[in-house]
Tab-separated table of C-alpha atoms in Angstrom:
chain	number	residue	atom	x	y	z
A	1014	MET	CA	-13.608	-37.174	-17.530
A	1015	ALA	CA	-11.533	-35.449	-20.240
A	1016	ILE	CA	-14.731	-34.680	-22.199
A	1017	MET	CA	-16.308	-33.123	-19.097
A	1018	GLU	CA	-13.200	-31.018	-18.448
A	1019	LYS	CA	-13.149	-29.789	-22.061
A	1020	SER	CA	-16.846	-28.931	-21.849
A	1021	HIS	CA	-16.281	-27.050	-18.586
A	1022	SER	CA	-13.340	-25.177	-20.144
A	1023	ARG	CA	-15.471	-24.195	-23.174
A	1024	LYS	CA	-18.183	-22.841	-20.866
A	1025	ASN	CA	-15.626	-20.829	-18.904
A	1026	ASN	CA	-14.222	-19.352	-22.109
A	1027	GLN	CA	-17.737	-18.509	-23.311
A	1028	HIS	CA	-18.405	-16.658	-20.058
A	1029	ARG	CA	-15.158	-14.721	-20.430
A	1030	GLU	CA	-15.894	-13.893	-24.075
A	1031	LYS	CA	-19.363	-12.743	-23.101
A	1032	LEU	CA	-17.943	-10.344	-20.537
A	1033	LEU	CA	-15.285	-9.037	-22.942
A	1034	SER	CA	-17.948	-8.450	-25.563
A	1035	LYS	CA	-20.033	-6.433	-23.122
A	1036	LEU	CA	-16.978	-4.454	-22.117
A	1037	GLU	CA	-16.167	-3.650	-25.731
A	1038	ASP	CA	-19.793	-2.799	-26.607
A	1039	GLY	CA	-19.961	-0.322	-23.729
A	1040	ALA	CA	-16.453	1.070	-24.018
A	1041	THR	CA	-17.481	4.250	-25.812
A	1042	ASN	CA	-20.320	4.851	-23.385
A	1043	VAL	CA	-17.992	4.469	-20.381
A	1044	ILE	CA	-15.518	6.979	-21.783
A	1045	TYR	CA	-18.136	9.723	-21.851
A	1046	ASN	CA	-19.858	8.761	-18.598
A	1047	ASP	CA	-17.089	8.231	-16.082
A	1048	GLY	CA	-18.639	10.402	-13.384
A	1049	GLY	CA	-17.114	13.151	-11.282
A	1050	ALA	CA	-15.970	13.926	-7.767
A	1051	THR	CA	-19.248	14.234	-5.846
A	1052	PRO	CA	-19.366	15.351	-2.185
A	1053	VAL	CA	-20.198	11.802	-1.058
A	1054	LEU	CA	-17.252	10.376	-3.004
A	1055	LEU	CA	-14.843	12.992	-1.664
A	1056	PHE	CA	-16.011	12.458	1.913
A	1057	SER	CA	-15.752	8.681	1.567
A	1058	VAL	CA	-12.186	8.908	0.236
A	1059	PHE	CA	-11.273	11.354	3.032
A	1060	ILE	CA	-12.529	9.008	5.739
A	1061	ALA	CA	-10.711	6.084	4.140
A	1062	VAL	CA	-7.360	7.885	3.978
A	1063	CYS	CA	-7.588	8.908	7.644
A	1064	GLY	CA	-6.441	5.334	8.198
A	1065	SER	CA	-3.517	6.008	5.861
A	1066	LEU	CA	-2.529	9.007	7.997
A	1067	VAL	CA	-2.407	6.798	11.102
A	1068	CYS	CA	-0.374	4.285	9.116
A	1069	GLY	CA	2.176	6.952	8.256
A	1070	CYS	CA	2.399	8.110	11.879
A	1071	ALA	CA	3.172	4.530	12.900
A	1072	MET	CA	5.842	4.157	10.209
A	1073	GLY	CA	7.570	7.395	11.155
A	1074	TYR	CA	7.193	6.982	14.916
A	1075	SER	CA	10.296	4.919	15.714
A	1076	SER	CA	12.849	7.307	14.171
A	1077	PRO	CA	12.469	10.543	16.224
A	1078	VAL	CA	11.657	8.795	19.531
A	1079	GLN	CA	14.574	6.336	19.539
A	1080	SER	CA	16.820	8.192	21.982
A	1081	GLY	CA	13.921	9.126	24.263
A	1082	ILE	CA	12.538	5.592	24.601
A	1083	ILE	CA	15.980	4.037	25.060
A	1084	ALA	CA	16.792	6.553	27.825
A	1085	ASP	CA	13.432	6.345	29.638
A	1086	LEU	CA	12.988	2.573	29.527
A	1087	LYS	CA	16.716	1.723	29.498
A	1088	LEU	CA	16.533	-0.422	26.343
A	1089	SER	CA	19.512	-1.899	24.516
A	1090	THR	CA	20.015	-1.456	20.757
A	1091	ALA	CA	18.778	-5.030	20.188
A	1092	GLU	CA	15.633	-4.382	22.268
A	1093	TYR	CA	14.878	-1.209	20.350
A	1094	SER	CA	15.459	-2.982	17.038
A	1095	LEU	CA	12.918	-5.562	18.178
A	1096	PHE	CA	10.473	-2.778	19.048
A	1097	GLY	CA	10.943	-1.176	15.627
A	1098	SER	CA	10.486	-4.476	13.795
A	1099	MET	CA	7.372	-5.439	15.789
A	1100	LEU	CA	5.439	-3.100	13.512
A	1101	THR	CA	6.256	-5.307	10.539
A	1102	VAL	CA	5.538	-8.488	12.540
A	1103	GLY	CA	2.078	-7.118	13.306
A	1104	GLY	CA	1.683	-6.073	9.698
A	1105	LEU	CA	2.487	-9.619	8.626
A	1106	LEU	CA	-0.119	-11.050	11.017
A	1107	GLY	CA	-2.717	-8.566	9.801
A	1108	SER	CA	-1.934	-9.343	6.191
A	1109	LEU	CA	-2.619	-13.048	6.752
A	1110	VAL	CA	-6.277	-12.307	7.462
A	1111	CYS	CA	-6.867	-8.981	5.695
A	1112	GLY	CA	-8.364	-10.552	2.574
A	1113	ASN	CA	-10.790	-12.811	4.413
A	1114	LEU	CA	-11.802	-10.082	6.865
A	1115	THR	CA	-12.383	-7.608	4.040
A	1116	ASP	CA	-14.503	-10.132	2.138
A	1117	TYR	CA	-16.474	-11.203	5.218
A	1118	PHE	CA	-17.026	-7.932	7.114
A	1119	GLY	CA	-16.882	-5.625	4.117
A	1120	ARG	CA	-14.534	-2.743	3.481
A	1121	ARG	CA	-16.070	-0.458	6.110
A	1122	GLY	CA	-16.151	-3.150	8.784
A	1123	THR	CA	-12.488	-3.957	8.263
A	1124	MET	CA	-11.513	-0.298	8.527
A	1125	GLY	CA	-13.468	-0.103	11.794
A	1126	LEU	CA	-11.611	-3.132	13.154
A	1127	SER	CA	-8.277	-1.559	12.234
A	1128	ASP	CA	-9.235	1.592	14.160
A	1129	ILE	CA	-9.866	-0.448	17.308
A	1130	LEU	CA	-6.463	-2.120	16.958
A	1131	TYR	CA	-4.767	1.234	16.331
A	1132	LEU	CA	-6.311	2.813	19.424
A	1133	THR	CA	-5.398	-0.178	21.591
A	1134	GLY	CA	-1.805	-0.103	20.375
A	1135	TRP	CA	-1.246	3.640	20.693
A	1136	VAL	CA	-2.636	3.715	24.229
A	1137	ALA	CA	-0.453	0.738	25.218
A	1138	ILE	CA	2.645	2.526	23.896
A	1139	ALA	CA	1.738	5.822	25.573
A	1140	PHE	CA	1.477	4.226	29.017
A	1141	SER	CA	4.271	1.652	28.659
A	1142	LYS	CA	6.494	1.044	31.675
A	1143	ASP	CA	8.699	-1.654	30.160
A	1144	ALA	CA	9.782	-3.206	26.868
A	1145	TRP	CA	7.069	-5.879	26.964
A	1146	SER	CA	4.092	-3.471	26.928
A	1147	LEU	CA	5.880	-1.326	24.371
A	1148	ASP	CA	6.266	-4.285	22.008
A	1149	VAL	CA	2.648	-5.400	22.490
A	1150	GLY	CA	1.409	-1.920	21.611
A	1151	ARG	CA	3.634	-1.775	18.542
A	1152	LEU	CA	2.394	-5.233	17.521
A	1153	SER	CA	-1.247	-4.111	17.770
A	1154	VAL	CA	-0.542	-1.021	15.649
A	1155	GLY	CA	1.225	-3.247	13.131
A	1156	CYS	CA	-1.766	-5.600	12.892
A	1157	ALA	CA	-3.978	-2.600	12.158
A	1158	MET	CA	-1.526	-1.460	9.480
A	1159	GLY	CA	-1.670	-4.909	7.868
A	1160	LEU	CA	-5.391	-4.355	7.384
A	1161	THR	CA	-5.156	-0.687	6.383
A	1162	VAL	CA	-2.601	-0.991	3.600
A	1163	TYR	CA	-4.861	-3.522	1.889
A	1164	VAL	CA	-8.398	-2.330	2.561
A	1165	VAL	CA	-7.935	1.416	1.922
A	1166	PRO	CA	-6.611	1.107	-1.678
A	1167	VAL	CA	-9.188	-1.611	-2.421
A	1168	TYR	CA	-12.076	0.468	-1.055
A	1169	ILE	CA	-11.027	3.611	-2.935
A	1170	ALA	CA	-10.449	1.697	-6.183
A	1171	GLU	CA	-13.908	0.136	-5.940
A	1172	ILE	CA	-15.856	3.347	-5.271
A	1173	THR	CA	-14.156	5.762	-7.688
A	1174	PRO	CA	-14.776	6.043	-11.451
A	1175	ARG	CA	-11.874	4.971	-13.606
A	1176	ASN	CA	-10.952	8.520	-14.663
A	1177	LEU	CA	-10.259	9.385	-11.006
A	1178	ARG	CA	-9.188	6.000	-9.646
A	1179	GLY	CA	-5.392	6.239	-9.899
A	1180	GLY	CA	-5.052	9.663	-8.310
A	1181	SER	CA	-7.630	8.845	-5.654
A	1182	VAL	CA	-5.870	5.652	-4.613
A	1183	LEU	CA	-2.519	7.468	-4.546
A	1184	LEU	CA	-4.043	9.734	-1.888
A	1185	HIS	CA	-3.415	6.715	0.358
A	1186	GLN	CA	0.324	7.154	-0.224
A	1187	LEU	CA	0.097	10.948	0.110
A	1188	MET	CA	-1.529	10.613	3.519
A	1189	LEU	CA	1.074	8.023	4.496
A	1190	CYS	CA	3.724	10.627	3.730
A	1191	CYS	CA	1.805	13.261	5.686
A	1192	GLY	CA	1.658	10.879	8.645
A	1193	ILE	CA	5.392	10.188	8.436
A	1194	ALA	CA	6.131	13.926	8.228
A	1195	LEU	CA	3.812	14.586	11.174
A	1196	ALA	CA	5.565	11.936	13.283
A	1197	TYR	CA	9.032	13.218	12.359
A	1198	ILE	CA	8.282	16.871	13.124
A	1199	MET	CA	6.108	16.368	16.215
A	1200	GLY	CA	8.652	13.847	17.500
A	1201	LEU	CA	11.181	16.691	17.699
A	1202	LEU	CA	8.726	18.871	19.636
A	1203	THR	CA	7.005	16.438	22.011
A	1204	SER	CA	7.790	13.375	24.111
A	1205	TRP	CA	7.360	9.867	22.748
A	1206	ARG	CA	4.310	9.303	24.963
A	1207	VAL	CA	2.506	12.409	23.682
A	1208	LEU	CA	3.403	11.514	20.093
A	1209	SER	CA	1.677	8.141	20.441
A	1210	LEU	CA	-1.518	9.859	21.604
A	1211	ILE	CA	-1.338	12.243	18.630
A	1212	GLY	CA	-1.240	9.194	16.362
A	1213	ALA	CA	-4.532	8.002	17.849
A	1214	VAL	CA	-6.515	11.107	16.814
A	1215	PRO	CA	-7.088	10.157	13.119
A	1216	CYS	CA	-8.334	6.724	14.274
A	1217	ILE	CA	-11.200	8.368	16.129
A	1218	ILE	CA	-12.047	10.559	13.121
A	1219	GLN	CA	-12.148	7.563	10.792
A	1220	PHE	CA	-14.133	5.379	13.180
A	1221	LEU	CA	-16.868	8.015	13.523
A	1222	GLY	CA	-16.868	8.752	9.787
A	1223	LEU	CA	-17.425	5.088	8.872
A	1224	PHE	CA	-21.036	5.418	10.006
A	1225	PHE	CA	-21.685	7.973	7.244
A	1226	ILE	CA	-19.936	6.548	4.170
A	1227	PRO	CA	-21.288	3.860	1.805
A	1228	GLU	CA	-19.966	0.341	1.413
A	1229	SER	CA	-18.167	-0.707	-1.772
A	1230	PRO	CA	-20.728	-1.403	-4.542
A	1231	ARG	CA	-18.636	-4.317	-5.832
A	1232	TRP	CA	-18.584	-5.955	-2.408
A	1233	LEU	CA	-22.352	-5.494	-2.131
A	1234	VAL	CA	-22.837	-7.374	-5.413
A	1235	LYS	CA	-20.448	-10.084	-4.232
A	1236	VAL	CA	-22.603	-10.749	-1.151
A	1237	GLY	CA	-25.875	-10.576	-3.107
A	1238	HIS	CA	-27.078	-7.017	-2.310
A	1239	GLU	CA	-27.681	-5.835	-5.882
A	1240	LYS	CA	-30.185	-3.161	-4.854
A	1241	GLY	CA	-27.665	-1.889	-2.336
A	1242	CYS	CA	-25.099	-1.678	-5.126
A	1243	GLU	CA	-27.391	0.525	-7.233
A	1244	SER	CA	-28.313	2.851	-4.373
A	1245	THR	CA	-24.651	3.163	-3.392
A	1246	LEU	CA	-23.642	4.043	-6.958
A	1247	ARG	CA	-26.341	6.728	-7.031
A	1248	ARG	CA	-24.929	8.248	-3.834
A	1249	LEU	CA	-21.359	8.114	-5.112
A	1250	ARG	CA	-21.985	9.335	-8.681
A	1251	GLY	CA	-24.724	11.874	-8.029
A	1252	LYS	CA	-28.324	12.142	-9.226
A	1253	LYS	CA	-27.391	13.475	-12.669
A	1254	PHE	CA	-25.238	10.489	-13.560
A	1255	ASP	CA	-26.769	7.422	-15.217
A	1256	ILE	CA	-25.493	4.437	-13.238
A	1257	ALA	CA	-27.212	1.786	-15.375
A	1258	HIS	CA	-24.189	0.862	-17.475
A	1259	GLU	CA	-21.733	0.772	-14.558
A	1260	ALA	CA	-24.120	-1.254	-12.382
A	1261	ALA	CA	-24.748	-3.741	-15.208
A	1262	LEU	CA	-21.023	-4.106	-15.834
A	1263	ILE	CA	-20.319	-4.833	-12.162
A	1264	LYS	CA	-23.148	-7.378	-11.986
A	1265	ASP	CA	-22.133	-9.100	-15.224
A	1266	SER	CA	-18.565	-9.381	-14.011
A	1267	ALA	CA	-19.663	-10.840	-10.679
A	1268	GLU	CA	-21.980	-13.355	-12.384
A	1269	THR	CA	-19.270	-14.451	-14.815
A	1270	ILE	CA	-16.761	-14.907	-12.009
A	1271	ASP	CA	-19.252	-16.938	-9.970
A	1272	GLN	CA	-19.879	-19.210	-12.955
A	1273	VAL	CA	-16.220	-19.632	-13.828
A	1274	SER	CA	-14.906	-20.567	-10.386
A	1275	GLN	CA	-15.869	-20.962	-6.765
A	1276	ASP	CA	-14.637	-18.793	-3.911
A	1277	SER	CA	-11.521	-20.495	-2.569
A	1278	PHE	CA	-8.170	-19.280	-1.327
A	1279	PHE	CA	-6.365	-21.689	-3.647
A	1280	ASP	CA	-8.148	-20.303	-6.727
A	1281	VAL	CA	-5.514	-17.585	-6.853
A	1282	PHE	CA	-2.868	-20.209	-7.712
A	1283	GLN	CA	-4.566	-21.139	-10.985
A	1284	MET	CA	-2.446	-20.596	-14.082
A	1285	LYS	CA	-4.755	-17.892	-15.369
A	1286	TYR	CA	-3.765	-15.677	-12.414
A	1287	ALA	CA	-0.024	-16.500	-12.574
A	1288	PHE	CA	0.930	-13.344	-14.463
A	1289	ALA	CA	-1.083	-11.055	-12.175
A	1290	LEU	CA	0.316	-12.799	-9.093
A	1291	THR	CA	3.894	-12.453	-10.354
A	1292	ILE	CA	3.410	-8.727	-10.938
A	1293	SER	CA	1.818	-8.096	-7.546
A	1294	LEU	CA	4.186	-10.178	-5.408
A	1295	GLY	CA	7.250	-8.963	-7.302
A	1296	LEU	CA	6.390	-5.304	-6.796
A	1297	MET	CA	5.660	-5.818	-3.100
A	1298	ALA	CA	8.947	-7.593	-2.417
A	1299	LEU	CA	11.114	-5.240	-4.451
A	1300	ALA	CA	9.545	-2.159	-2.851
A	1301	SER	CA	10.590	-3.380	0.616
A	1302	PHE	CA	13.967	-4.923	-0.202
A	1303	GLY	CA	14.988	-1.677	-1.873
A	1304	GLY	CA	15.797	-0.309	1.603
A	1305	THR	CA	12.627	1.559	2.465
A	1306	ASN	CA	12.013	0.349	6.007
A	1307	GLY	CA	15.635	0.620	7.047
A	1308	ILE	CA	15.873	4.244	5.940
A	1309	LEU	CA	12.409	5.127	7.224
A	1310	PHE	CA	12.554	3.484	10.660
A	1311	TYR	CA	16.111	4.508	11.543
A	1312	ALA	CA	16.617	7.768	9.651
A	1313	THR	CA	17.928	9.612	12.709
A	1314	THR	CA	20.730	7.120	13.421
A	1315	THR	CA	21.567	6.918	9.702
A	1316	PHE	CA	22.044	10.684	9.575
A	1317	GLU	CA	24.217	10.578	12.691
A	1318	SER	CA	26.333	7.740	11.275
A	1319	ALA	CA	26.927	9.752	8.107
A	1320	GLY	CA	27.916	12.860	10.081
A	1321	VAL	CA	24.755	14.839	9.279
A	1322	SER	CA	22.746	16.826	11.827
A	1323	ALA	CA	19.916	14.485	12.848
A	1324	LYS	CA	17.510	17.378	13.449
A	1325	LEU	CA	18.221	19.030	10.100
A	1326	GLY	CA	18.062	15.727	8.231
A	1327	THR	CA	14.809	14.638	9.882
A	1328	ILE	CA	12.990	17.896	9.124
A	1329	ALA	CA	14.237	17.937	5.533
A	1330	MET	CA	13.256	14.292	5.062
A	1331	ALA	CA	9.777	14.971	6.458
A	1332	LEU	CA	9.113	17.910	4.147
A	1333	ILE	CA	10.707	16.829	0.873
A	1334	GLN	CA	8.475	13.799	0.336
A	1335	LEU	CA	5.226	15.777	0.293
A	1336	PRO	CA	5.492	17.884	-2.927
A	1337	PRO	CA	6.407	15.000	-5.296
A	1338	THR	CA	3.744	12.752	-3.774
A	1339	PHE	CA	1.151	15.513	-4.112
A	1340	LEU	CA	2.204	15.970	-7.743
A	1341	GLY	CA	1.943	12.211	-8.289
A	1342	VAL	CA	-1.744	12.318	-7.314
A	1343	PHE	CA	-2.431	14.543	-10.326
A	1344	LEU	CA	-0.070	12.746	-12.699
A	1345	MET	CA	-1.308	9.247	-11.901
A	1346	ASP	CA	-4.267	9.297	-14.293
A	1347	LYS	CA	-2.437	11.383	-16.904
A	1348	SER	CA	1.032	9.854	-17.209
A	1349	GLY	CA	0.044	6.366	-16.025
A	1350	ARG	CA	1.419	3.882	-13.498
A	1351	ARG	CA	4.472	2.606	-15.389
A	1352	PRO	CA	6.245	5.958	-15.931
A	1353	LEU	CA	5.886	6.832	-12.249
A	1354	LEU	CA	7.177	3.410	-11.200
A	1355	LEU	CA	10.177	3.728	-13.522
A	1356	PHE	CA	10.930	7.217	-12.210
A	1357	SER	CA	10.592	6.020	-8.622
A	1358	VAL	CA	12.924	3.012	-8.809
A	1359	THR	CA	15.480	5.019	-10.779
A	1360	GLY	CA	15.489	7.665	-8.053
A	1361	MET	CA	15.699	5.063	-5.288
A	1362	GLY	CA	18.634	3.315	-6.942
A	1363	THR	CA	20.474	6.597	-7.502
A	1364	ALA	CA	19.820	7.632	-3.908
A	1365	CYS	CA	21.112	4.373	-2.414
A	1366	LEU	CA	24.224	4.587	-4.588
A	1367	SER	CA	24.820	8.120	-3.326
A	1368	VAL	CA	24.545	7.047	0.336
A	1369	ALA	CA	26.755	4.018	-0.287
A	1370	LEU	CA	29.468	6.231	-1.816
A	1371	SER	CA	29.159	8.642	1.102
A	1372	PHE	CA	29.841	5.901	3.659
A	1373	LEU	CA	32.645	4.512	1.503
A	1374	MET	CA	34.287	7.946	1.339
A	1375	LYS	CA	33.900	8.320	5.105
A	1376	ASP	CA	35.512	4.918	5.766
A	1377	TYR	CA	38.573	5.814	3.685
A	1378	GLY	CA	38.751	9.457	4.757
A	1379	TRP	CA	38.068	10.815	1.283
A	1380	MET	CA	36.637	14.337	1.117
A	1381	PRO	CA	35.372	14.299	4.754
A	1382	HIS	CA	33.630	17.663	4.404
A	1383	PHE	CA	31.715	16.589	1.301
A	1384	SER	CA	30.633	13.017	2.142
A	1385	PRO	CA	27.923	13.987	4.724
A	1386	TYR	CA	26.195	16.144	2.115
A	1387	LEU	CA	26.269	13.237	-0.314
A	1388	ALA	CA	24.502	11.071	2.279
A	1389	LEU	CA	21.954	13.817	2.969
A	1390	PHE	CA	21.346	14.238	-0.759
A	1391	GLY	CA	20.826	10.489	-1.197
A	1392	ILE	CA	18.373	10.055	1.673
A	1393	LEU	CA	16.365	13.102	0.563
A	1394	ILE	CA	16.217	11.838	-3.027
A	1395	PHE	CA	15.062	8.452	-1.742
A	1396	SER	CA	12.384	10.138	0.409
A	1397	ALA	CA	11.117	12.050	-2.624
A	1398	ALA	CA	11.261	9.181	-5.138
A	1399	TYR	CA	9.844	6.295	-3.102
A	1400	PRO	CA	6.314	7.601	-2.327
A	1401	VAL	CA	5.700	8.728	-5.925
A	1402	GLY	CA	5.877	5.191	-7.290
A	1403	MET	CA	7.009	2.172	-5.285
A	1404	GLY	CA	5.383	3.470	-2.107
A	1405	GLY	CA	1.795	3.402	-3.329
A	1406	ILE	CA	1.480	2.114	-6.880
A	1407	PRO	CA	2.111	-1.586	-6.036
A	1408	PHE	CA	-1.013	-1.452	-3.851
A	1409	ILE	CA	-2.938	0.359	-6.595
A	1410	ILE	CA	-1.998	-2.292	-9.148
A	1411	MET	CA	-2.775	-5.073	-6.666
A	1412	SER	CA	-6.264	-3.620	-6.155
A	1413	GLU	CA	-6.799	-3.372	-9.939
A	1414	ILE	CA	-5.510	-6.619	-11.469
A	1415	PHE	CA	-7.360	-9.285	-9.469
A	1416	PRO	CA	-11.086	-10.092	-9.909
A	1417	ILE	CA	-13.356	-9.974	-6.883
A	1418	ASN	CA	-13.457	-13.766	-6.372
A	1419	VAL	CA	-9.698	-13.986	-5.667
A	1420	LYS	CA	-9.004	-10.419	-4.562
A	1421	GLY	CA	-9.097	-11.394	-0.894
A	1422	ALA	CA	-6.642	-14.280	-1.291
A	1423	ALA	CA	-4.389	-12.328	-3.647
A	1424	GLY	CA	-4.424	-9.315	-1.355
A	1425	SER	CA	-3.462	-11.457	1.624
A	1426	LEU	CA	-0.574	-13.037	-0.288
A	1427	ALA	CA	0.652	-9.681	-1.568
A	1428	THR	CA	0.588	-8.032	1.845
A	1429	VAL	CA	2.226	-11.080	3.467
A	1430	VAL	CA	5.101	-10.756	1.000
A	1431	SER	CA	5.258	-7.000	1.585
A	1432	TRP	CA	5.363	-7.267	5.380
A	1433	SER	CA	7.709	-10.276	5.417
A	1434	SER	CA	10.279	-8.481	3.307
A	1435	ALA	CA	9.739	-5.297	5.341
A	1436	TRP	CA	10.430	-7.207	8.555
A	1437	VAL	CA	13.653	-8.651	7.156
A	1438	VAL	CA	14.897	-5.171	6.270
A	1439	SER	CA	13.712	-3.397	9.451
A	1440	TYR	CA	15.109	-6.027	11.820
A	1441	SER	CA	18.410	-6.594	10.046
A	1442	PHE	CA	19.178	-2.977	9.115
A	1443	ASN	CA	21.052	-2.027	12.309
A	1444	PHE	CA	23.063	-5.247	12.201
A	1445	MET	CA	23.859	-4.726	8.508
A	1446	MET	CA	25.017	-1.183	9.234
A	1447	ASP	CA	27.340	-2.535	11.941
A	1448	TRP	CA	28.719	-4.981	9.370
A	1449	SER	CA	29.231	-2.423	6.590
A	1450	SER	CA	27.357	0.831	6.051
A	1451	SER	CA	28.511	1.202	2.467
A	1452	GLY	CA	27.907	-2.493	1.722
A	1453	THR	CA	24.336	-2.220	3.032
A	1454	PHE	CA	23.482	0.561	0.597
A	1455	PHE	CA	25.298	-1.077	-2.304
A	1456	ILE	CA	22.985	-4.079	-1.751
A	1457	PHE	CA	19.954	-1.784	-1.785
A	1458	THR	CA	21.254	-0.195	-4.998
A	1459	SER	CA	21.471	-3.554	-6.779
A	1460	ILE	CA	17.948	-4.497	-5.698
A	1461	ASN	CA	16.582	-1.238	-7.093
A	1462	VAL	CA	18.326	-1.933	-10.408
A	1463	LEU	CA	16.555	-5.314	-10.444
A	1464	ALA	CA	13.271	-3.523	-9.703
A	1465	LEU	CA	13.830	-1.211	-12.669
A	1466	ILE	CA	14.233	-4.198	-15.009
A	1467	PHE	CA	11.170	-5.906	-13.492
A	1468	VAL	CA	8.920	-2.885	-14.031
A	1469	ALA	CA	10.212	-2.246	-17.555
A	1470	LYS	CA	9.715	-5.843	-18.690
A	1471	LEU	CA	6.622	-7.105	-16.848
A	1472	VAL	CA	4.371	-4.458	-15.306
A	1473	PRO	CA	1.430	-3.460	-17.585
A	1474	GLU	CA	-0.209	-0.046	-17.816
A	1475	THR	CA	-3.668	0.053	-16.181
A	1476	LYS	CA	-4.484	3.741	-16.669
A	1477	GLY	CA	-7.878	4.585	-18.158
A	1478	ARG	CA	-9.370	1.076	-18.012
A	1479	THR	CA	-12.160	-0.317	-15.865
A	1480	LEU	CA	-11.272	-2.919	-13.254
A	1481	GLU	CA	-13.151	-5.533	-15.251
A	1482	GLU	CA	-11.230	-4.721	-18.443
A	1483	ILE	CA	-7.883	-4.952	-16.652
A	1484	GLN	CA	-8.687	-8.263	-14.988
A	1485	GLU	CA	-10.048	-9.874	-18.129
A	1486	SER	CA	-7.064	-8.801	-20.241
A	1487	LEU	CA	-4.559	-10.236	-17.764
A	1488	THR	CA	-6.297	-13.600	-17.365
A	1489	HIS	CA	-6.933	-13.715	-21.113
A	1490	THR	CA	-3.221	-13.492	-21.922
A	1491	LEU	CA	-2.781	-17.095	-20.792
A	1492	TYR	CA	-5.384	-18.532	-23.155
């Protein structure tokens, strides 16, 4: 038995070495033939990120409509907290199956399923007469989000050339921010029922557009459609681009993975994926526990508690996150992932410390005219820093570091961790604020300091490398 295991291990290593050799032999060729932004590629990315826009609308929805829903449906604070947290419960449920659905139905099919769930949820919310129907609608939207936050970055990462991949995937986060800003601003101008119908519009656009965009070439190879992979690459890269090298690399990677291991959920727990799994799960958890969902879902009440005009704070929060996120799209493939992550967690930690000090000053009556501005400054800094790094890059890295045979399982685990931690924060935030407003934000500050250390010590740079190169280097570090 030991001899057979050693022989099997040698064969696996030979397959890995073969792939690495091919990667190295073609490295120079890939550098000069990365491909550009063709009309088909741009349209495909646009349709994909329509789902991200809906996602952002859902995330920002609960903040501006809180007073309106509570008044119309006569909800208690606990009932509204449950409604707000149902989004993360649905996200958790969606994340449990997102990997398998994406592998089975393809990237386009999964996006289509999420659109159906979005539409069902938004309509249920718009016509709700009681808390029960409201929660069911929010749950359906959350399930769709659980699929979207996984499948959109994966789809974009798999269709874009490596020189455009980082910025293209960060468009997912940019559109999330646009959706949040849209929900915040329109929530001040319309009723909560109308706002839910506005959130349904991008779903329809994406659903119709899915009939005109290609499937992921890597997924096509995974399911045995090699000719489909080549024709898709030709559509995405344009007629002038030679797809031979990229197609061969994708096929070689898929063949090597098939020979090394079988498709199984538990494959992701092998030691060779331990480092990648630690990076992905750690980033997901730290991004949520840093206070994101509490600040995002209940921004209006946080502003009011700090003595800041809720209307002024909401509008400022909606607008300030867009410019840095837009800038991050262009910097992603120039500065890299790590610098943006380090900048993001530093800003988040500083922001939470500022809010914590503001509440502490308010509790003790210190500088009462200055403390509200300190809280406003902190929340705005958080809103600007989070989407640039911790908001989108963990999903980018997750889509890059796992090979196709375990990407579904790894993606499910990562999104489960993300949504579980998000639920803990979103449900407990109001209760924590009742316990101690300053203590709540001091806790968030300490978690962001931990995130800074985690990124600095463990997270690798993936800029300028093919998906196959990244995945092989990470699994190779354990041998």
